[in-house]
């Protein structure tokens, strides 16, 4: 039995952001539980509104237990509370995961034949749909038209991931990972207009992660870059419509963003070769990877042993500056973006160092992060400055790495015209 519902009335947590999680009837509905859990664990009050079909995959009791809120599907229960309009009116964000072809068709046509579509029709907050369906359904002209129509009305319809679907099929149509849905939902709460489709038709190459310079078969010289900021840059570009290649160095812990092609590399030289190859016909190249400035001159064939004469001496040589090389090779019209992790010192602050670096590297835009004291590295949030070779300097307020990425893409899109 579903508990009686009193929508929108003062619950103890009523001051927290109110989110609606819609779930429509596809096998990926089981992943909605993980999305829900992540939302509630980060402090959101979430009302789950499944379709009747979704309850064939996950029971109402699971959603009620995980959300701590009552769950129902129709508009004819608890009528005096007018839930079919209240939920949409009061929500800060509506996320539908998974959004099936049928749900999007009903929404595109303004149907309001269950609580979820009625909620979507009354919502004036950002709406994020995470589609999941078979490739044939996703590519069908009816679905393409519905997606285009919904996007033209300001609904954010995520690009699905490619990969294993139900059964043995693979292809585009897989639900983006719950962590990605939650990151993009957070982005829309920070900034409702963060995901316009302004990079459609653009080819983008992004490097991310930290290179490892091998010393012997078991050791390397590395750095603390997690790759999260570069992944966010690639993720946001893909969701703004770009065709994205992510050249990743040592980011095995990170989930590949949906609709992004990932090329895996390890050392600076491998990353360099991949970037030179991938960037040839790109509209935008972003060097977010932390590239080692030095590498051992020689790679020992066997593990270096502890010697009687004390520790071995490792001779280093300088790695090429990939960003400078890409700037030198850039075809007409290509935009090149560099990153700079800076700490202030006695000679100047973060911004002073970044201005010097922008000129030295010759790139079109330089995103400067303040690092050290627990800032940026391995952290979910980031802030900094975006400097343009045209003299522009935009401060990037502290927020999620996806928020920083969205500000970067604003500046890039404006320059691409
Ligand atoms: O000089 P610094 O390492 O601070 O410059 C950072 C920028 O230069 C980043 O965009 C980084 O990806 C790039 N870089 C590079 N090749 C190197 C060192 C840094 O492309 N060898």
CSV table of C-alpha atoms and ligand atoms in Angstrom, one decimal:
chain,number,residue,atom,x,y,z
A,1,UNK,CA,0.0,0.0,0.0
A,2,UNK,CA,1.3,3.4,-0.9
A,3,UNK,CA,1.2,5.9,2.0
A,4,UNK,CA,-1.2,8.8,1.7
A,5,UNK,CA,0.6,11.8,0.1
A,6,UNK,CA,0.3,15.4,1.1
A,7,UNK,CA,2.3,17.2,-1.6
A,8,UNK,CA,4.1,20.4,-0.9
A,9,UNK,CA,3.1,20.7,2.7
A,10,UNK,CA,5.6,21.5,5.4
A,11,UNK,CA,7.8,18.6,5.9
A,12,UNK,CA,10.8,19.1,8.3
A,13,UNK,CA,13.2,19.3,5.3
A,14,UNK,CA,10.9,21.7,3.3
A,15,UNK,CA,13.7,24.3,3.1
A,16,UNK,CA,16.0,22.0,1.1
A,17,UNK,CA,15.9,22.2,-2.7
A,18,UNK,CA,12.9,20.2,-3.9
A,19,UNK,CA,13.6,17.9,-6.8
A,20,UNK,CA,11.4,15.6,-8.8
A,21,UNK,CA,12.9,12.4,-10.1
A,22,UNK,CA,10.7,11.0,-12.9
A,23,UNK,CA,11.2,7.4,-13.8
A,24,UNK,CA,9.8,6.0,-17.0
A,25,UNK,CA,9.4,2.4,-18.0
A,26,UNK,CA,12.7,1.0,-19.3
A,27,UNK,CA,15.0,-1.6,-18.0
A,28,UNK,CA,17.4,1.2,-16.9
A,29,UNK,CA,14.8,2.2,-14.3
A,30,UNK,CA,16.9,0.2,-11.8
A,31,UNK,CA,19.7,2.8,-12.2
A,32,UNK,CA,17.2,5.5,-11.0
A,33,UNK,CA,17.7,4.0,-7.5
A,34,UNK,CA,21.4,4.9,-7.6
A,35,UNK,CA,20.6,8.4,-9.0
A,36,UNK,CA,18.1,8.9,-6.2
A,37,UNK,CA,20.5,7.7,-3.5
A,38,UNK,CA,23.2,10.1,-4.8
A,39,UNK,CA,20.7,13.0,-4.7
A,40,UNK,CA,19.5,12.3,-1.2
A,41,UNK,CA,23.0,11.7,0.1
A,42,UNK,CA,24.0,15.2,-1.1
A,43,UNK,CA,21.1,16.7,0.8
A,44,UNK,CA,18.3,17.0,-1.7
A,45,UNK,CA,14.7,16.4,-0.9
A,46,UNK,CA,13.5,14.3,-3.8
A,47,UNK,CA,10.0,13.3,-4.8
A,48,UNK,CA,10.0,10.2,-7.1
A,49,UNK,CA,7.3,10.2,-9.7
A,50,UNK,CA,7.4,6.9,-11.7
A,51,UNK,CA,5.2,6.0,-14.6
A,52,UNK,CA,3.0,2.9,-14.2
A,53,UNK,CA,5.3,1.2,-16.7
A,54,UNK,CA,8.4,2.0,-14.5
A,55,UNK,CA,6.8,0.1,-11.6
A,56,UNK,CA,7.1,-3.0,-13.7
A,57,UNK,CA,10.9,-2.7,-13.2
A,58,UNK,CA,11.2,-1.2,-9.7
A,59,UNK,CA,8.6,-1.3,-7.0
A,60,UNK,CA,7.1,1.9,-5.4
A,61,UNK,CA,8.4,0.6,-2.0
A,62,UNK,CA,12.0,0.9,-3.2
A,63,UNK,CA,11.5,4.5,-4.2
A,64,UNK,CA,9.6,5.4,-1.1
A,65,UNK,CA,12.3,3.9,1.2
A,66,UNK,CA,15.1,5.6,-0.7
A,67,UNK,CA,13.4,9.0,-0.9
A,68,UNK,CA,11.6,8.9,2.4
A,69,UNK,CA,8.6,10.4,0.4
A,70,UNK,CA,5.4,8.9,-0.8
A,71,UNK,CA,5.2,7.6,-4.4
A,72,UNK,CA,2.4,7.5,-6.8
A,73,UNK,CA,1.8,7.6,-10.5
A,74,UNK,CA,-1.7,8.9,-11.2
A,75,UNK,CA,-3.5,12.2,-10.9
A,76,UNK,CA,-6.7,10.8,-9.2
A,77,UNK,CA,-5.3,10.2,-5.7
A,78,UNK,CA,-5.4,12.9,-3.0
A,79,UNK,CA,-7.2,15.2,-5.5
A,80,UNK,CA,-7.8,18.1,-3.0
A,81,UNK,CA,-4.0,18.6,-2.9
A,82,UNK,CA,-3.8,19.1,-6.7
A,83,UNK,CA,-0.6,17.2,-6.8
A,84,UNK,CA,-0.5,17.1,-10.5
A,85,UNK,CA,0.3,20.8,-10.6
A,86,UNK,CA,1.9,21.3,-7.2
A,87,UNK,CA,4.9,19.1,-7.7
A,88,UNK,CA,5.9,20.7,-11.0
A,89,UNK,CA,5.2,24.3,-9.7
A,90,UNK,CA,7.3,23.8,-6.6
A,91,UNK,CA,10.2,21.8,-8.0
A,92,UNK,CA,13.7,23.4,-8.4
A,93,UNK,CA,14.6,20.8,-10.9
A,94,UNK,CA,12.9,17.9,-12.6
A,95,UNK,CA,15.1,15.0,-13.7
A,96,UNK,CA,13.7,12.1,-15.7
A,97,UNK,CA,16.0,9.0,-15.7
A,98,UNK,CA,15.5,7.0,-17.7
A,99,UNK,CA,13.4,8.9,-20.2
A,100,UNK,CA,12.0,6.4,-22.7
A,101,UNK,CA,11.0,7.2,-26.3
A,102,UNK,CA,7.4,7.1,-25.2
A,103,UNK,CA,7.8,9.5,-22.3
A,104,UNK,CA,9.5,12.0,-24.6
A,105,UNK,CA,6.8,11.6,-27.3
A,106,UNK,CA,4.1,12.3,-24.7
A,107,UNK,CA,6.0,15.3,-23.3
A,108,UNK,CA,6.6,16.7,-26.8
A,109,UNK,CA,2.9,16.6,-27.5
A,110,UNK,CA,1.9,18.2,-24.2
A,111,UNK,CA,0.1,15.1,-22.9
A,112,UNK,CA,-0.7,15.1,-19.2
A,113,UNK,CA,-2.2,11.6,-18.8
A,114,UNK,CA,-0.3,10.6,-15.7
A,115,UNK,CA,1.4,12.4,-12.7
A,116,UNK,CA,4.8,12.5,-14.4
A,117,UNK,CA,3.7,14.2,-17.6
A,118,UNK,CA,1.3,16.5,-15.7
A,119,UNK,CA,4.3,17.5,-13.5
A,120,UNK,CA,6.5,18.1,-16.5
A,121,UNK,CA,3.8,20.3,-18.1
A,122,UNK,CA,3.5,22.5,-15.0
A,123,UNK,CA,7.2,22.7,-14.2
A,124,UNK,CA,8.9,26.1,-14.8
A,125,UNK,CA,12.2,25.0,-13.4
A,126,UNK,CA,15.0,23.4,-15.5
A,127,UNK,CA,14.1,19.9,-16.8
A,128,UNK,CA,16.7,17.3,-17.5
A,129,UNK,CA,15.9,14.1,-19.5
A,130,UNK,CA,18.3,11.2,-19.5
A,131,UNK,CA,17.2,9.0,-22.4
A,132,UNK,CA,17.6,5.3,-22.5
A,133,UNK,CA,16.3,3.1,-25.3
A,134,UNK,CA,17.5,0.8,-28.1
A,135,UNK,CA,19.6,2.5,-30.8
A,136,UNK,CA,16.8,2.0,-33.4
A,137,UNK,CA,14.4,3.9,-31.2
A,138,UNK,CA,16.9,6.6,-30.4
A,139,UNK,CA,17.7,7.1,-34.1
A,140,UNK,CA,14.1,6.9,-35.4
A,141,UNK,CA,12.9,10.1,-37.1
A,142,UNK,CA,10.0,10.4,-34.6
A,143,UNK,CA,12.3,10.3,-31.6
A,144,UNK,CA,14.8,12.7,-33.4
A,145,UNK,CA,12.0,15.2,-34.0
A,146,UNK,CA,10.7,14.9,-30.5
A,147,UNK,CA,14.2,15.4,-29.0
A,148,UNK,CA,14.8,18.5,-31.3
A,149,UNK,CA,11.4,19.9,-30.3
A,150,UNK,CA,12.0,19.4,-26.6
A,151,UNK,CA,15.4,21.0,-26.9
A,152,UNK,CA,14.0,24.0,-28.8
A,153,UNK,CA,11.7,24.5,-25.8
A,154,UNK,CA,14.6,24.6,-23.4
A,155,UNK,CA,14.4,21.0,-22.1
A,156,UNK,CA,17.9,19.5,-21.6
A,157,UNK,CA,17.9,16.1,-23.3
A,158,UNK,CA,21.2,14.4,-22.6
A,159,UNK,CA,23.1,12.6,-25.2
A,160,UNK,CA,22.9,8.9,-24.3
A,161,UNK,CA,26.0,6.8,-23.8
A,162,UNK,CA,27.1,4.1,-26.3
A,163,UNK,CA,27.5,0.6,-25.1
A,164,UNK,CA,25.8,-2.5,-24.0
A,165,UNK,CA,22.0,-2.3,-24.1
A,166,UNK,CA,19.5,-4.9,-23.0
A,167,UNK,CA,20.4,-8.3,-24.3
A,168,UNK,CA,23.3,-8.5,-26.7
A,169,UNK,CA,22.8,-5.2,-28.5
A,170,UNK,CA,25.3,-2.4,-28.3
A,171,UNK,CA,25.1,1.2,-29.7
A,172,UNK,CA,24.0,4.7,-28.6
A,173,UNK,CA,21.0,4.6,-26.3
A,174,UNK,CA,22.4,3.6,-23.0
A,175,UNK,CA,21.5,5.6,-19.9
A,176,UNK,CA,24.5,7.9,-18.9
A,177,UNK,CA,26.0,6.7,-15.7
A,178,UNK,CA,24.2,7.8,-12.5
A,179,UNK,CA,27.3,9.9,-11.4
A,180,UNK,CA,27.1,11.8,-14.7
A,181,UNK,CA,23.3,12.4,-14.4
A,182,UNK,CA,23.8,13.7,-10.9
A,183,UNK,CA,26.8,16.0,-11.9
A,184,UNK,CA,24.8,17.5,-14.8
A,185,UNK,CA,21.7,17.9,-12.5
A,186,UNK,CA,23.9,19.8,-10.1
A,187,UNK,CA,25.2,21.9,-12.9
A,188,UNK,CA,21.6,22.9,-13.9
A,189,UNK,CA,20.9,23.8,-10.2
A,190,UNK,CA,24.0,26.0,-10.2
A,191,UNK,CA,23.3,27.5,-13.6
A,192,UNK,CA,20.0,26.6,-15.4
A,193,UNK,CA,21.4,27.8,-18.8
A,194,UNK,CA,24.6,25.8,-18.7
A,195,UNK,CA,23.8,23.3,-21.4
A,196,UNK,CA,22.7,25.1,-24.6
A,197,UNK,CA,23.3,23.2,-27.9
A,198,UNK,CA,25.7,25.8,-29.2
A,199,UNK,CA,28.6,23.4,-30.0
A,200,UNK,CA,26.5,21.3,-32.4
A,201,UNK,CA,28.6,20.4,-35.5
A,202,UNK,CA,31.9,21.3,-33.8
A,203,UNK,CA,34.7,18.9,-33.3
A,204,UNK,CA,36.5,19.2,-30.0
A,205,UNK,CA,39.6,17.4,-28.6
A,206,UNK,CA,40.3,17.6,-24.9
A,207,UNK,CA,43.3,16.1,-23.0
A,208,UNK,CA,42.9,15.1,-19.4
A,209,UNK,CA,44.7,13.4,-16.5
A,210,UNK,CA,48.3,13.3,-15.5
A,211,UNK,CA,51.1,11.7,-17.5
A,212,UNK,CA,53.4,9.0,-16.1
A,213,UNK,CA,57.0,8.9,-17.2
A,214,UNK,CA,58.3,5.4,-16.8
A,215,UNK,CA,61.6,4.9,-14.9
A,216,UNK,CA,61.7,1.1,-14.9
A,217,UNK,CA,59.0,-1.6,-15.5
A,218,UNK,CA,57.3,-0.8,-12.1
A,219,UNK,CA,58.0,2.8,-11.3
A,220,UNK,CA,57.1,6.1,-12.9
A,221,UNK,CA,57.3,9.9,-12.2
A,222,UNK,CA,53.7,11.1,-12.0
A,223,UNK,CA,51.6,14.0,-10.7
A,224,UNK,CA,48.4,14.5,-8.7
A,225,UNK,CA,46.1,15.4,-11.5
A,226,UNK,CA,42.9,13.3,-11.2
A,227,UNK,CA,41.6,14.2,-14.7
A,228,UNK,CA,38.3,15.3,-13.3
A,229,UNK,CA,38.4,18.9,-14.7
A,230,UNK,CA,39.3,17.7,-18.2
A,231,UNK,CA,36.6,15.1,-18.0
A,232,UNK,CA,34.1,17.8,-17.1
A,233,UNK,CA,35.2,19.9,-20.0
A,234,UNK,CA,34.7,16.9,-22.4
A,235,UNK,CA,31.4,16.0,-20.8
A,236,UNK,CA,29.9,19.5,-21.0
A,237,UNK,CA,31.1,19.9,-24.6
A,238,UNK,CA,29.4,16.7,-25.6
A,239,UNK,CA,26.2,17.7,-23.9
A,240,UNK,CA,26.3,21.0,-25.7
A,241,UNK,CA,26.3,19.1,-29.0
A,242,UNK,CA,30.0,18.8,-29.9
A,243,UNK,CA,31.7,15.7,-31.3
A,244,UNK,CA,34.2,15.1,-28.6
A,245,UNK,CA,37.5,13.1,-28.4
A,246,UNK,CA,39.0,12.8,-24.9
A,247,UNK,CA,42.7,12.0,-24.8
A,248,UNK,CA,43.1,10.6,-21.3
A,249,UNK,CA,46.3,9.9,-19.4
A,250,UNK,CA,46.0,7.5,-16.5
A,251,UNK,CA,42.4,8.1,-15.5
A,252,UNK,CA,41.3,4.5,-14.9
A,253,UNK,CA,39.2,5.6,-11.9
A,254,UNK,CA,37.0,7.9,-13.9
A,255,UNK,CA,33.9,7.0,-15.8
A,256,UNK,CA,34.0,7.9,-19.5
A,257,UNK,CA,31.4,10.6,-20.1
A,258,UNK,CA,28.4,9.7,-22.4
A,259,UNK,CA,28.9,10.4,-26.1
A,260,UNK,CA,32.6,11.0,-25.8
A,261,UNK,CA,35.3,9.0,-27.6
A,262,UNK,CA,38.1,8.2,-25.3
A,263,UNK,CA,41.7,7.6,-26.5
A,264,UNK,CA,43.9,6.2,-23.7
A,265,UNK,CA,47.5,7.3,-23.2
A,266,UNK,CA,50.1,7.0,-20.5
A,267,UNK,CA,53.3,9.1,-21.0
A,268,UNK,CA,53.8,12.6,-22.2
A,269,UNK,CA,55.1,11.3,-25.6
A,270,UNK,CA,52.0,9.0,-26.0
A,271,UNK,CA,49.7,11.9,-25.2
A,272,UNK,CA,51.7,14.2,-27.6
A,273,UNK,CA,51.3,11.8,-30.5
A,274,UNK,CA,47.6,11.3,-29.8
A,275,UNK,CA,47.0,15.1,-29.5
A,276,UNK,CA,48.9,15.8,-32.8
A,277,UNK,CA,46.9,13.2,-34.6
A,278,UNK,CA,43.4,14.0,-33.2
A,279,UNK,CA,43.7,17.8,-33.3
A,280,UNK,CA,44.3,18.0,-37.1
A,281,UNK,CA,40.7,18.7,-38.1
A,282,UNK,CA,39.4,19.9,-34.7
A,283,UNK,CA,37.6,23.2,-34.2
A,284,UNK,CA,38.8,23.4,-30.6
A,285,UNK,CA,41.7,21.9,-28.7
A,286,UNK,CA,41.8,22.0,-24.9
A,287,UNK,CA,45.0,20.9,-23.1
A,288,UNK,CA,43.7,20.2,-19.6
A,289,UNK,CA,46.2,17.3,-19.0
A,290,UNK,CA,49.0,17.8,-16.5
A,291,UNK,CA,52.0,16.9,-18.6
A,292,UNK,CA,55.3,16.0,-16.9
A,293,UNK,CA,57.9,18.6,-17.7
A,294,UNK,CA,60.7,16.1,-17.4
A,295,UNK,CA,61.1,12.4,-18.1
A,296,UNK,CA,64.0,10.0,-17.2
A,297,UNK,CA,66.5,9.9,-20.0
A,298,UNK,CA,66.6,6.1,-20.0
A,299,UNK,CA,63.9,3.5,-19.3
A,300,UNK,CA,65.6,0.7,-17.3
A,301,UNK,CA,64.9,-2.7,-18.8
A,302,UNK,CA,64.7,-4.3,-15.3
A,303,UNK,CA,63.5,-3.1,-12.0
A,304,UNK,CA,66.2,-0.8,-10.5
A,305,UNK,CA,67.7,-2.5,-7.5
A,306,UNK,CA,68.8,-1.0,-4.2
A,307,UNK,CA,72.6,-0.7,-4.7
A,308,UNK,CA,75.3,-0.9,-2.1
A,309,UNK,CA,76.4,2.6,-3.2
A,310,UNK,CA,73.2,4.3,-2.1
A,311,UNK,CA,70.2,5.5,-4.2
A,312,UNK,CA,70.6,5.6,-8.0
A,313,UNK,CA,70.9,8.9,-9.7
A,314,UNK,CA,68.1,9.5,-12.2
A,315,UNK,CA,69.0,11.7,-15.2
A,316,UNK,CA,66.1,13.7,-16.6
A,317,UNK,CA,65.4,15.3,-19.9
A,318,UNK,CA,62.8,17.9,-20.8
A,319,UNK,CA,59.6,16.9,-22.4
A,320,UNK,CA,58.3,18.9,-25.4
A,321,UNK,CA,55.7,21.5,-24.6
A,322,UNK,CA,52.6,19.9,-26.4
A,323,UNK,CA,50.5,23.0,-26.0
A,324,UNK,CA,53.1,25.2,-27.6
A,325,UNK,CA,53.5,22.7,-30.4
A,326,UNK,CA,49.7,22.5,-31.0
A,327,UNK,CA,49.6,26.4,-31.1
A,328,UNK,CA,52.4,26.3,-33.7
A,329,UNK,CA,50.6,23.7,-35.9
A,330,UNK,CA,47.0,25.1,-35.5
A,331,UNK,CA,45.1,25.3,-38.7
A,332,UNK,CA,43.1,28.5,-39.6
A,333,UNK,CA,40.1,29.0,-37.3
A,334,UNK,CA,41.1,26.5,-34.7
A,335,UNK,CA,40.9,27.7,-31.1
A,336,UNK,CA,43.5,26.4,-28.7
A,337,UNK,CA,42.9,26.5,-24.9
A,338,UNK,CA,45.5,25.9,-22.2
A,339,UNK,CA,45.3,25.3,-18.5
A,340,UNK,CA,47.5,26.7,-15.8
A,341,UNK,CA,47.6,25.4,-12.2
A,342,UNK,CA,49.1,28.3,-10.3
A,343,UNK,CA,50.0,29.3,-6.8
A,344,UNK,CA,50.9,32.8,-5.9
A,345,UNK,CA,54.4,33.5,-4.7
A,346,UNK,CA,56.6,36.5,-3.7
A,347,UNK,CA,56.8,37.5,-7.4
A,348,UNK,CA,53.1,37.8,-8.0
A,349,UNK,CA,49.6,36.3,-7.5
A,350,UNK,CA,47.8,33.6,-9.5
A,351,UNK,CA,46.5,36.1,-12.1
A,352,UNK,CA,50.0,37.7,-12.6
A,353,UNK,CA,51.5,34.3,-13.4
A,354,UNK,CA,48.6,33.3,-15.6
A,355,UNK,CA,49.1,36.5,-17.8
A,356,UNK,CA,52.7,35.7,-18.3
A,357,UNK,CA,51.9,32.1,-19.2
A,358,UNK,CA,49.2,33.1,-21.7
A,359,UNK,CA,51.7,35.1,-23.7
A,360,UNK,CA,54.4,32.4,-23.4
A,361,UNK,CA,52.2,29.6,-24.6
A,362,UNK,CA,50.5,31.6,-27.4
A,363,UNK,CA,47.1,30.0,-26.9
A,364,UNK,CA,43.8,31.7,-27.5
A,365,UNK,CA,42.4,31.1,-24.0
A,366,UNK,CA,44.1,30.1,-20.7
A,367,UNK,CA,42.1,28.8,-17.8
A,368,UNK,CA,44.1,29.5,-14.6
A,369,UNK,CA,43.2,27.6,-11.4
A,370,UNK,CA,44.5,28.4,-8.0
A,371,UNK,CA,46.0,25.2,-6.6
A,372,UNK,CA,47.6,24.2,-3.3
A,373,UNK,CA,45.9,24.3,0.2
A,374,UNK,CA,43.5,21.6,-0.9
A,375,UNK,CA,42.3,23.6,-3.9
A,376,UNK,CA,41.6,22.0,-7.3
A,377,UNK,CA,43.6,18.8,-7.3
A,378,UNK,CA,41.4,15.7,-6.5
A,379,UNK,CA,38.6,18.1,-5.4
A,380,UNK,CA,35.1,18.1,-6.8
A,381,UNK,CA,35.0,21.9,-7.0
A,382,UNK,CA,37.1,24.5,-8.8
A,383,UNK,CA,37.4,28.3,-9.5
A,384,UNK,CA,39.8,30.6,-11.3
A,385,UNK,CA,40.3,33.0,-14.2
A,386,UNK,CA,39.8,32.7,-17.9
A,387,UNK,CA,42.2,34.9,-19.8
A,388,UNK,CA,41.9,35.6,-23.6
A,389,UNK,CA,44.7,36.5,-26.0
A,390,UNK,CA,42.3,39.4,-26.9
A,391,UNK,CA,42.9,40.9,-23.4
A,392,UNK,CA,39.6,39.6,-21.8
A,393,UNK,CA,39.8,38.4,-18.2
A,394,UNK,CA,36.8,36.6,-16.8
A,395,UNK,CA,36.7,35.5,-13.2
A,396,UNK,CA,35.2,32.0,-12.8
A,397,UNK,CA,33.3,31.7,-9.5
A,398,UNK,CA,34.0,28.7,-7.4
A,399,UNK,CA,31.6,25.8,-8.2
A,400,UNK,CA,31.5,22.4,-9.7
A,401,UNK,CA,34.1,21.4,-12.3
A,402,UNK,CA,31.2,21.1,-14.7
A,403,UNK,CA,30.2,24.8,-13.9
A,404,UNK,CA,33.8,25.9,-14.7
A,405,UNK,CA,33.6,23.9,-17.9
A,406,UNK,CA,30.3,25.5,-18.9
A,407,UNK,CA,31.9,29.0,-18.5
A,408,UNK,CA,34.8,27.9,-20.6
A,409,UNK,CA,32.5,26.7,-23.4
A,410,UNK,CA,30.6,30.0,-23.2
A,411,UNK,CA,33.8,31.9,-24.1
A,412,UNK,CA,34.8,29.4,-26.7
A,413,UNK,CA,31.3,29.4,-28.4
A,414,UNK,CA,31.4,33.2,-28.5
A,415,UNK,CA,34.7,33.1,-30.2
A,416,UNK,CA,33.7,30.5,-32.7
A,417,UNK,CA,30.8,32.7,-33.7
B,1,LIG,O1,53.9,25.4,-18.1
B,1,LIG,P1,52.7,24.7,-17.5
B,1,LIG,O2,53.0,23.2,-17.3
B,1,LIG,O3,52.2,25.3,-16.3
B,1,LIG,O4,51.6,24.8,-18.6
B,1,LIG,C1,50.3,24.2,-18.4
B,1,LIG,C2,49.7,24.0,-19.8
B,1,LIG,O5,50.6,23.6,-20.8
B,1,LIG,C3,48.6,23.0,-19.8
B,1,LIG,O6,47.6,23.4,-20.7
B,1,LIG,C4,49.3,21.7,-20.1
B,1,LIG,O7,48.4,20.8,-20.6
B,1,LIG,C5,50.3,22.2,-21.1
B,1,LIG,N1,51.6,21.5,-21.2
B,1,LIG,C6,51.9,20.8,-22.3
B,1,LIG,N2,53.1,20.2,-22.4
B,1,LIG,C7,54.0,20.2,-21.4
B,1,LIG,C8,53.7,20.9,-20.2
B,1,LIG,C9,52.4,21.5,-20.1
B,1,LIG,O8,51.1,20.8,-23.3
B,1,LIG,N3,55.2,19.6,-21.5
